Coordinates of C-alpha atoms and ligand atoms in Angstrom, one line a residue:
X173 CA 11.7 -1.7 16.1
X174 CA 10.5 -2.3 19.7
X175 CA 7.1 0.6 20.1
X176 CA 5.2 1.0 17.1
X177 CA 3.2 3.3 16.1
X178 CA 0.4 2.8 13.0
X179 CA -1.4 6.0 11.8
X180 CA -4.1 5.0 9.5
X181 CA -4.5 1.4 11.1
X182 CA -8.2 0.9 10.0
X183 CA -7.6 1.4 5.8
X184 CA -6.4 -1.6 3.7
X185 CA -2.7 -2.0 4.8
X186 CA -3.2 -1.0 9.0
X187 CA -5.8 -3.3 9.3
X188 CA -3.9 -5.9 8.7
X189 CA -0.4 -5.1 9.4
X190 CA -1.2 -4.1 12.8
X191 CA -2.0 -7.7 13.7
X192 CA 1.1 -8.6 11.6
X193 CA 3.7 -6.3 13.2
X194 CA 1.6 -7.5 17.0
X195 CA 2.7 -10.6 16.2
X196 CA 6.5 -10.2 15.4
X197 CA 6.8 -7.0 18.3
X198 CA 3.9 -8.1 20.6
X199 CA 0.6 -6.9 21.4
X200 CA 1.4 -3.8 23.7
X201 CA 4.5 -2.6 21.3
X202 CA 2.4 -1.6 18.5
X203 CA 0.4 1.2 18.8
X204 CA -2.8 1.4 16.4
X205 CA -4.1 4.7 15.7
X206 CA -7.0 5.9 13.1
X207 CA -9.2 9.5 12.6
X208 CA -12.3 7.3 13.1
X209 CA -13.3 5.6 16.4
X210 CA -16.0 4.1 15.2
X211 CA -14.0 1.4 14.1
X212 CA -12.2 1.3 17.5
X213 CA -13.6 -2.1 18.0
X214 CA -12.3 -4.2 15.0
X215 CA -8.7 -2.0 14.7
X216 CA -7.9 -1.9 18.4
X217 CA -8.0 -6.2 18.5
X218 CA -6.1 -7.1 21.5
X219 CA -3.5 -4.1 22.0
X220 CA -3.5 -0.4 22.1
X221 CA -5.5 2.1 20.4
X222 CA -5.6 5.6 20.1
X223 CA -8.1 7.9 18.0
X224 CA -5.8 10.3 16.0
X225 CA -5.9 12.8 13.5
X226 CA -2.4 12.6 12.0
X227 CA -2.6 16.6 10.9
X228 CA -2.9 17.1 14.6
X229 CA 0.6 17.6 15.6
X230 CA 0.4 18.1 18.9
X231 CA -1.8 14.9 19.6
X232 CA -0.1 13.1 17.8
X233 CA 3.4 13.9 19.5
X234 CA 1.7 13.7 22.7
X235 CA 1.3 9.7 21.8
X236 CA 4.8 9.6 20.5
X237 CA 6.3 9.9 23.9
X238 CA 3.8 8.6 26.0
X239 CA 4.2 5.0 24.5
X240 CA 8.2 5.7 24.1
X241 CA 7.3 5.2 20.3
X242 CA 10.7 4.6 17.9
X243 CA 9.0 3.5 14.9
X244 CA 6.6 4.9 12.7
X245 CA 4.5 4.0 10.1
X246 CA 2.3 6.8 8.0
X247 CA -0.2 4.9 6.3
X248 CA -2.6 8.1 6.1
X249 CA -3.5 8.6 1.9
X250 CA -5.9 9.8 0.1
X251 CA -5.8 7.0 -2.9
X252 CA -5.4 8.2 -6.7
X253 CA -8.8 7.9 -7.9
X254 CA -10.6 10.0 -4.8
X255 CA -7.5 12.6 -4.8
X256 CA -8.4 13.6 -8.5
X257 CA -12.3 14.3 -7.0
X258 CA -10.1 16.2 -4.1
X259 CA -6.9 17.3 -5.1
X260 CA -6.4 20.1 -2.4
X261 CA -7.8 18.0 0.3
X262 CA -5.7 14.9 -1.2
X263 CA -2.3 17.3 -0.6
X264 CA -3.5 18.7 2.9
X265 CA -4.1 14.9 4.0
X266 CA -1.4 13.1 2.1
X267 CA 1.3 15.6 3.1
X268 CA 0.1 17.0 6.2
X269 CA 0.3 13.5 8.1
X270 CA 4.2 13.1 5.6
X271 CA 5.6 16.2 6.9
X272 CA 3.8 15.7 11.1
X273 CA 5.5 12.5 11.1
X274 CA 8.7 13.0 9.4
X275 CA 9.1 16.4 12.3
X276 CA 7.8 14.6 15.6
X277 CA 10.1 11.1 13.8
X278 CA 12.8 13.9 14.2
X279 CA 12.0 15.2 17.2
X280 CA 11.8 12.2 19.1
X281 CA 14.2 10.1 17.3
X282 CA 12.4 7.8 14.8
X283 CA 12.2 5.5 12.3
X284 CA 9.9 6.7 9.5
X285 CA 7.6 4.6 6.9
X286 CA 5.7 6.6 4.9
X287 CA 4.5 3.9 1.5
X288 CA 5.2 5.4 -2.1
X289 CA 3.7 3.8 -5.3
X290 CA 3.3 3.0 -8.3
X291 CA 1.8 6.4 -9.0
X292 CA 5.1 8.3 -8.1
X293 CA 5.8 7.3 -11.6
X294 CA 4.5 9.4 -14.8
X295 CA 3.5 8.9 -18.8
X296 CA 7.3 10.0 -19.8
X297 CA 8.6 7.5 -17.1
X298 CA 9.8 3.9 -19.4
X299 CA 6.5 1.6 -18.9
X300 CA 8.2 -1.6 -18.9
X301 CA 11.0 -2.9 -16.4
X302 CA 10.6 0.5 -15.1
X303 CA 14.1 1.3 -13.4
X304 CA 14.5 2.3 -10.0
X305 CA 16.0 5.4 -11.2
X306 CA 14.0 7.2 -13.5
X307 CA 11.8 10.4 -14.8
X308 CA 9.5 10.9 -12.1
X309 CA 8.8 14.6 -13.2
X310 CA 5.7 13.9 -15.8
X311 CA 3.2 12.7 -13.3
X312 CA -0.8 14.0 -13.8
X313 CA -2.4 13.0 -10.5
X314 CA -2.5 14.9 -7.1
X315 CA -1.6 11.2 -5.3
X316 CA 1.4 10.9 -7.5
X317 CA 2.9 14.6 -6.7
X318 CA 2.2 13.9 -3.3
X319 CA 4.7 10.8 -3.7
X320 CA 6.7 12.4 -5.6
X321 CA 7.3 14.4 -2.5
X322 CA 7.3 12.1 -0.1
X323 CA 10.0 10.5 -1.3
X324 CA 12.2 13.6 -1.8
X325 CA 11.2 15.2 1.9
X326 CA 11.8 11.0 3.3
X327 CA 15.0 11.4 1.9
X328 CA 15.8 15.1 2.9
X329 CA 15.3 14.3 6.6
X330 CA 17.4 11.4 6.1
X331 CA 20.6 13.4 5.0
X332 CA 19.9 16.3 6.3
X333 CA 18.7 15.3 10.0
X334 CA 19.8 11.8 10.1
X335 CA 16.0 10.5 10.4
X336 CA 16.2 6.3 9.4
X337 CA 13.2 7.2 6.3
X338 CA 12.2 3.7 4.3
X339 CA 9.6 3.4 2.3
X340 CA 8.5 1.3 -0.9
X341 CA 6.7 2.0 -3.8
X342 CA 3.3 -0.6 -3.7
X343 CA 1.8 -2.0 -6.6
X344 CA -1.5 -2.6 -6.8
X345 CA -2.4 -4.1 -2.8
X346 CA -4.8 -7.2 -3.6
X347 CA -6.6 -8.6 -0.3
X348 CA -9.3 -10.3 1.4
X349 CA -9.5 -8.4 4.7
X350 CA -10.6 -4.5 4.0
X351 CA -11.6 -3.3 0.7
X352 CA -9.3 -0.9 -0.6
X353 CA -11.7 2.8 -1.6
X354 CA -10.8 5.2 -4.1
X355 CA -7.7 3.0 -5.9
X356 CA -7.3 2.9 -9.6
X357 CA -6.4 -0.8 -8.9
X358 CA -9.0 -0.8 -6.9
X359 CA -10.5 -3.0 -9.4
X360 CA -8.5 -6.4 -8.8
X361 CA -9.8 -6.6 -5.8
X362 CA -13.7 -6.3 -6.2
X363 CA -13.3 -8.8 -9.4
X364 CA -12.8 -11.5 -6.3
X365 CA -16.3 -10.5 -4.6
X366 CA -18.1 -10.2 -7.7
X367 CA -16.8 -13.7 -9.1
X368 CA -17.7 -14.6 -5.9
X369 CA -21.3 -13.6 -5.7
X370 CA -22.1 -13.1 -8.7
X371 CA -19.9 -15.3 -11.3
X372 CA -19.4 -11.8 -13.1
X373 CA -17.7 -8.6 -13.3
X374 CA -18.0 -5.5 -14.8
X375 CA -14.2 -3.3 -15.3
X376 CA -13.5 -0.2 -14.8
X377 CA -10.3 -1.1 -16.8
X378 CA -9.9 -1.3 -20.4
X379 CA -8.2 -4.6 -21.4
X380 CA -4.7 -4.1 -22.2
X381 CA -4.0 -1.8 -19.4
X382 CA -0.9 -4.1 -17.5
X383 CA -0.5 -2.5 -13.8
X384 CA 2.0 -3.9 -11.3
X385 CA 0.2 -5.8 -8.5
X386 CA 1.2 -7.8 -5.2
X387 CA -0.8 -10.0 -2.7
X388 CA -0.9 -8.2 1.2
X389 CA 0.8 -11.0 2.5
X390 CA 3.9 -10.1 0.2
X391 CA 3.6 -6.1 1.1
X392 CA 3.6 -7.2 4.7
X393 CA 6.9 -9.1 4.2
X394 CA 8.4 -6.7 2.5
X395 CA 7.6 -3.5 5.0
X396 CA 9.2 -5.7 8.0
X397 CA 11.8 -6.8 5.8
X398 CA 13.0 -3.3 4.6
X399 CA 12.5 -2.1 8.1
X400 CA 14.9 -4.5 9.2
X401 CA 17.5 -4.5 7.1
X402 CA 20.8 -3.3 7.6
X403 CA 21.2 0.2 7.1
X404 CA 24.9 -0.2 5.8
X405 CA 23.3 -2.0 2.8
X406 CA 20.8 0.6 1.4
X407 CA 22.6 2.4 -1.3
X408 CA 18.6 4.1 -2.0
X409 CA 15.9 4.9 1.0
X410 CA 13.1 6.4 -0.5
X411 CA 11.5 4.5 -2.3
X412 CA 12.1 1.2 -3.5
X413 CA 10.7 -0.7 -6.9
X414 CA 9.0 -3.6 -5.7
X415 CA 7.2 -6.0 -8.0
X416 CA 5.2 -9.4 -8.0
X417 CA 3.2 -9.5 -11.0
X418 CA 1.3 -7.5 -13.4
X419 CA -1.6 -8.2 -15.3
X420 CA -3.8 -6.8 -17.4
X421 CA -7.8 -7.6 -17.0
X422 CA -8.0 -10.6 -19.1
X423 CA -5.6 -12.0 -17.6
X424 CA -6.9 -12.0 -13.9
X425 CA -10.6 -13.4 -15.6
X426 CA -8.7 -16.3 -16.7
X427 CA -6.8 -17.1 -13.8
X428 CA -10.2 -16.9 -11.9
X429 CA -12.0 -18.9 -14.5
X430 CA -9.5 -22.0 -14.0
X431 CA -11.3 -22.3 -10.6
X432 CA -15.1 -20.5 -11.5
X433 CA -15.4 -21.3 -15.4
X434 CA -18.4 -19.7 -16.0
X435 CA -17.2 -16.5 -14.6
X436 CA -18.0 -13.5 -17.3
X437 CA -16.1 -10.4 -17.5
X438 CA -17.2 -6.9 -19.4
X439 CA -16.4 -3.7 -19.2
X440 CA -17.4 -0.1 -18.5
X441 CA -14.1 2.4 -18.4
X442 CA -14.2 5.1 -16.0
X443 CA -12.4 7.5 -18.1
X444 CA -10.6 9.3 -15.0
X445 CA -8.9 5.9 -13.5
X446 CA -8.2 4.7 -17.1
X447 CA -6.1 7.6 -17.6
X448 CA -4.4 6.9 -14.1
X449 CA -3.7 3.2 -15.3
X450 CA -2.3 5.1 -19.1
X451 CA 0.3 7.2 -16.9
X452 CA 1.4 4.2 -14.6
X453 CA 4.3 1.8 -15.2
X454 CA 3.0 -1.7 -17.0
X455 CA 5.9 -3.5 -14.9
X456 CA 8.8 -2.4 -12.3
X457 CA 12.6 -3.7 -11.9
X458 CA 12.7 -4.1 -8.6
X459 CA 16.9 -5.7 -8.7
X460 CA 17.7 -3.0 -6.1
X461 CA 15.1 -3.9 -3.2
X462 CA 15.9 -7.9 -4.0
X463 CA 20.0 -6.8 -3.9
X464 CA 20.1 -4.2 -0.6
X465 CA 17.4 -5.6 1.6
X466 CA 16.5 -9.3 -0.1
X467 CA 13.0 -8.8 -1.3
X468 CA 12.0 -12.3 -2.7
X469 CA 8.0 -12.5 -3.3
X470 CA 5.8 -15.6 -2.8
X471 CA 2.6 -15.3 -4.8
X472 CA 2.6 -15.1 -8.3
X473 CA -1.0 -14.6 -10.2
X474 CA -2.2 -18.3 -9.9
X475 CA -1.2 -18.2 -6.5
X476 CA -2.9 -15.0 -5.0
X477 CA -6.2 -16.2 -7.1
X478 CA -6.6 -19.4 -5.4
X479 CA -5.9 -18.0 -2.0
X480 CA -8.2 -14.9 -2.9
X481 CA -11.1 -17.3 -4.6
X482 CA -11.0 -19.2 -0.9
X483 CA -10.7 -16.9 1.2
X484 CA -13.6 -14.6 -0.1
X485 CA -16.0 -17.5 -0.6
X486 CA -15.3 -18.4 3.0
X487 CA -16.5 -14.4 3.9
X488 CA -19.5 -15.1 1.7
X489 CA -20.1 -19.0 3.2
X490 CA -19.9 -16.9 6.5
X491 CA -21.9 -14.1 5.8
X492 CA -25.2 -16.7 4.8
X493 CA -25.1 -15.2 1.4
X494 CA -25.2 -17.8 -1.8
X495 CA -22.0 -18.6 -3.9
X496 CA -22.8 -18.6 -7.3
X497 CA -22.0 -22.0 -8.5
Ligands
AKB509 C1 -4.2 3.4 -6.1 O1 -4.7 2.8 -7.1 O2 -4.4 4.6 -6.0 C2 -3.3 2.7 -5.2 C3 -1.9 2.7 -5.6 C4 -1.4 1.8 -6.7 O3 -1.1 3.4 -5.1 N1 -3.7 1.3 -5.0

């Protein structure tokens, strides 16, 4: 990878793996692009940045060639939760920016990254150690079809047009730095900011529901990582199990309540994202991205906990506002 370029850059995984990728590549080889330019400010940092509607083809080619880009990485999605509001505005989004970057990747000889998910997976598909190669056919939400196809059109322009396609399928993203919106794991992240503030937490998820999850510093490893890796060794492209932990609700209250022991969880479902948990995989095998590329996570629950519980106070210690202990 040598020019970059990020579509989405502002939303929960550009904003912070532009700085990540700026680091590796340097500042003026990674291209940051989002829709909104009002955010220009905080997503630009110190390199380049474009404002860019990925379902504007031509625009969007246009900044393909004039930064001599090689490497692209679609992070442009409608999340589970807000695509069920949306679902024809979920597929125009979701697969418009797929399809844009997977031609003008062609086109202008590319690497593509386009994220899949847990949600590529349905109710029929096995729930625990879910394989790498399974029944991907009884999925129920807009976001899942649209990774559903993703992965089949990644891997299409791979065989059929020789496009290098990678692309993983993300748990849960849990991080400190942008909040994700309109997630159905959305809620293992706010749990941090309400412990925080507030020493309590109301769920949107009934206990019991187990979801695969994974701290951003590990998703940022593994998207370099894959990128990287030697071609010759990928026996799959499109997408790739990758795992870190799963929990359920309980289980995250009492990892944060070995640190804030007063902290109180209860519930209130949200009867459309509880369904989205139901249809999900409890736990992925993820043997195939650790074999062909050497995935290898760091954080486990009672790692990512501590590092959340710190770095959020320090937001809030920041910010003026009182911690609650
Ligand atoms: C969502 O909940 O929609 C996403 C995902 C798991 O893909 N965080």
């Amino acid at each position: 990878m040598k020019n970059i370029l990020v579509l989405g850059a502002g939303g929960q995984i550009g904003s912070e793996l532009v700085p990540y990728l700026r680091d590796i590549y340097g500042n003026d080889h990674v291209i940051a692009t989002d829709i909104s330019t009002e955010k220009r400010e905080s997503i630009a940092g110190n390199g380049p940045f474009e404002a860019l509607n990925a379902l504007d083809g031509e625009a969007f080619n246009a900044i393909v060639k004039k930064y001599k880009i090689d490497t692209i990485f679609n992070l442009v999605a409608l999340l589970s939760a807000t695509g069920e509001k949306s679902p024809r505005l979920a597929w125009d989004v979701n697969i418009g920016a797929l399809t844009n970057s997977l031609y003008i990747g062609k086109e202008n000889g590319c690497a593509v990254f386009t994220p899949s998910s847990i949600g590529a997976f349905g109710k029929d598909t096995p729930k625990d150690k879910t394989p790498q190669d399974t029944l991907q056919r009884s999925n129920t939400t807009i976001y899942g079809v649209c990774k559903v196809t993703g992965e089949l059109l990644s891997d299409y322009y791979f065989h059929r047009f020789g496009v290098d396609t990678r692309s993983v399928r993300f748990p849960g993203l849990i991080s400190h730095v942008t909040l994700p919106g309109g997630g159905t794991t959305d809620y293992a992240v706010e749990i941090f900011y309400a412990a925080t503030r507030d020493g309590a937490f109301t769920c949107n998820i009934q206990a019991g529901t187990y979801m695969d999850m994974m701290y951003m510093p590990d998703a940022l490893d593994a998207v370099v990582r894959l990128m990287e890796a030697d071609p010759t060794r990928l026996k799959h492209r499109n997408s790739f199990n990758i795992a870190a932990m799963s929990f359920d609700p309980e289980e995250i209250a009492a990892a944060i309540r070995r640190h804030l022991p007063s902290f109180r969880l209860s519930y209130d479902i949200d009867p459309v994202k509880q369904a989205i948990a139901d249809s999900w995989p409890n736990s992925m095998d993820d043997t195939c991205a650790r074999e062909e590329w050497g995935w290898a996570p760091k954080y486990d629950l009672p790692a990512m906990t501590r590092e959340m519980l710190e770095k959020v106070g320090e937001k809030f210690t920041r910010s003026g506002k009182p911690l609650p202990l």
